[in-house]
Coordinates of C-alpha atoms in Angstrom, one line a residue:
A10 CA 87.2 117.1 84.3
D11 CA 88.1 113.4 83.2
S12 CA 91.8 113.6 84.1
V13 CA 91.3 111.7 87.4
R14 CA 88.9 108.9 88.3
V15 CA 88.2 107.3 91.4
G16 CA 86.4 104.0 92.3
V17 CA 85.5 103.0 95.7
V18 CA 84.8 99.4 96.5
Q19 CA 84.0 98.2 100.2
Y20 CA 85.1 94.7 101.2
S21 CA 84.6 92.3 103.8
G22 CA 84.4 88.5 104.5
L23 CA 81.6 86.2 105.9
D24 CA 82.5 83.5 108.5
K25 CA 80.7 81.5 111.2
Y26 CA 78.7 84.3 112.3
D27 CA 77.2 84.8 109.0
N28 CA 76.8 80.9 108.5
E29 CA 79.6 80.9 105.9
D30 CA 83.1 79.7 105.8
N31 CA 85.9 82.3 104.5
K32 CA 83.4 83.7 101.8
F33 CA 84.5 86.9 100.3
H34 CA 81.7 89.9 100.2
H35 CA 82.0 93.3 98.7
T36 CA 79.8 96.3 97.6
L37 CA 80.7 98.7 94.8
E38 CA 80.2 102.2 96.3
Q39 CA 81.6 104.2 93.1
P40 CA 82.3 102.7 90.0
L41 CA 85.6 103.8 88.3
K42 CA 83.9 105.2 85.3
H43 CA 81.6 107.5 87.5
G44 CA 84.1 108.9 89.8
T45 CA 85.2 111.8 87.9
T46 CA 84.4 114.6 90.2
L47 CA 85.2 115.3 93.9
E48 CA 81.5 115.9 94.4
K49 CA 80.7 112.4 93.0
V50 CA 83.3 110.7 95.0
N51 CA 82.3 112.5 98.3
K52 CA 78.7 111.7 97.7
A53 CA 79.8 108.1 97.3
L54 CA 81.8 108.0 100.5
D55 CA 79.2 109.8 102.4
G56 CA 76.6 107.3 101.3
M57 CA 78.4 104.1 102.3
K58 CA 77.1 102.1 104.9
W59 CA 79.2 99.7 106.8
H60 CA 78.6 96.0 106.1
G61 CA 78.0 95.0 109.6
K62 CA 74.6 95.0 111.3
G63 CA 74.3 98.2 113.4
D64 CA 76.2 101.5 112.7
G65 CA 74.0 101.8 109.6
G66 CA 74.8 98.6 108.1
T67 CA 72.3 95.7 107.6
E68 CA 74.1 93.0 105.7
L69 CA 76.6 90.9 107.8
A70 CA 76.4 89.8 111.4
D71 CA 80.2 90.0 111.8
P72 CA 82.0 91.5 108.8
M73 CA 85.7 90.2 108.8
T74 CA 88.7 91.9 107.2
Y75 CA 89.4 90.2 103.9
T76 CA 92.0 92.5 102.4
G77 CA 94.0 90.0 100.1
E78 CA 90.4 89.1 98.4
G79 CA 89.6 93.0 98.2
I80 CA 92.9 93.7 96.3
N81 CA 92.3 90.8 94.0
H82 CA 88.7 92.0 93.4
V83 CA 89.7 95.4 92.3
L84 CA 92.4 94.1 90.2
Q85 CA 90.2 91.8 88.2
K86 CA 86.8 93.9 88.2
E87 CA 87.9 97.7 88.6
F88 CA 91.5 98.6 87.3
P89 CA 90.9 96.9 83.9
R90 CA 88.2 99.4 83.3
G91 CA 90.7 102.2 83.8
R92 CA 92.0 104.4 80.8
R93 CA 95.0 102.9 79.1
G94 CA 98.1 104.7 80.1
A95 CA 96.6 106.2 83.0
K96 CA 98.5 106.3 86.7
K97 CA 96.8 103.6 88.8
I98 CA 96.8 104.0 92.7
L99 CA 95.1 101.6 95.1
V100 CA 94.4 103.1 98.4
I101 CA 93.4 100.5 101.2
L102 CA 91.9 101.6 104.2
T103 CA 92.0 98.7 106.7
D104 CA 91.0 98.5 110.4
G105 CA 93.6 95.7 111.3
Q106 CA 94.9 92.4 110.0
S107 CA 93.2 90.3 107.3
N108 CA 91.0 87.5 108.5
S109 CA 91.1 85.3 105.5
R110 CA 92.2 81.9 105.7
N111 CA 92.5 81.5 102.1
G112 CA 96.3 81.3 101.0
D113 CA 95.6 82.1 97.5
F114 CA 94.8 85.6 98.7
K115 CA 97.5 86.4 101.1
V116 CA 97.9 90.3 101.3
D117 CA 101.7 90.3 100.5
K118 CA 100.8 88.2 97.2
M119 CA 98.0 90.3 96.2
A120 CA 99.9 93.5 96.8
D121 CA 102.8 92.0 94.8
K122 CA 100.4 91.4 91.9
A123 CA 99.0 94.8 92.1
R124 CA 102.4 96.2 91.9
S125 CA 103.4 94.0 88.9
Q126 CA 100.7 95.6 87.1
R127 CA 102.2 99.2 87.9
I128 CA 99.5 99.8 90.3
V129 CA 101.0 101.9 93.3
V130 CA 99.6 100.6 96.7
L131 CA 99.0 102.9 99.6
A132 CA 97.9 101.3 102.8
V133 CA 96.1 103.3 105.6
G134 CA 95.8 101.6 108.9
I135 CA 93.0 102.9 111.1
G136 CA 92.8 101.8 114.8
K137 CA 95.3 101.2 117.5
D138 CA 95.5 97.4 116.7
V139 CA 96.5 97.6 113.1
H140 CA 99.1 95.1 112.1
R141 CA 101.9 97.0 110.9
P142 CA 103.8 94.4 109.2
E143 CA 100.8 93.9 107.0
L144 CA 100.5 97.5 106.0
D145 CA 104.3 97.3 105.2
A146 CA 103.6 94.2 103.0
M147 CA 100.6 96.0 101.3
A148 CA 102.5 99.3 100.6
G149 CA 105.8 97.6 100.0
N150 CA 107.3 101.2 100.7
D151 CA 107.4 103.2 104.1
D152 CA 106.2 106.4 102.0
H153 CA 103.1 104.5 101.1
V154 CA 102.1 103.7 104.9
F155 CA 99.8 105.9 106.9
Q156 CA 98.3 105.4 110.3
S157 CA 95.4 106.9 112.2
D158 CA 94.2 106.1 115.6
G159 CA 90.6 105.9 114.4
Y160 CA 88.2 107.0 111.7
S161 CA 88.0 110.5 113.4
G162 CA 91.5 111.0 112.8
L163 CA 91.5 110.3 109.1
S164 CA 90.9 114.0 108.2
K165 CA 94.6 114.7 109.7
L166 CA 96.1 112.4 107.1
T167 CA 94.2 114.0 104.1
A168 CA 97.2 116.3 103.4
K169 CA 99.9 113.5 103.7
L170 CA 98.0 111.2 101.5
S171 CA 97.2 113.8 98.9
A172 CA 100.8 114.9 98.8
E173 CA 101.7 111.2 98.1
T174 CA 99.2 110.6 95.5
N175 CA 100.2 113.8 93.6
A176 CA 103.9 112.7 93.9
V177 CA 102.8 109.2 92.4
I178 CA 100.7 110.9 89.6
C179 CA 103.3 113.5 88.7
K180 CA 106.3 111.0 88.3

């Protein structure tokens, strides 16, 4: 029952509409150590509230997409808690292009950092306006890029995403 662990972190950024200037924001939805069953992971996912006010969220006026900071956060805070020798996969769901202006957290640089730590990066773009070059930079490999026209279409990607994660785990 403890062979696979899943952590879930939601990331955003705060900017002028939240009276901040390019500040990273996150919520730990499912600690890696607790994500040991499908039931626990699904419960965490079902309980997620978007960071934006409205649509169930209450935190940010205008949550921005800060992908590089999100990757850096899980590299520093979540992956070190993983079991030694375990295969590590980072699945990034993003609605578009990163809005961060901090050059230290460029998406390609952070994805390269993840891969240098032997973490496989899978990029899932959601929406019609996803910036494909950024997905490619995250994934570093066409087989690791997935796209959906919207959140309702994610269920159609489940089989492909599952097959790719299984292929990575079984290598």
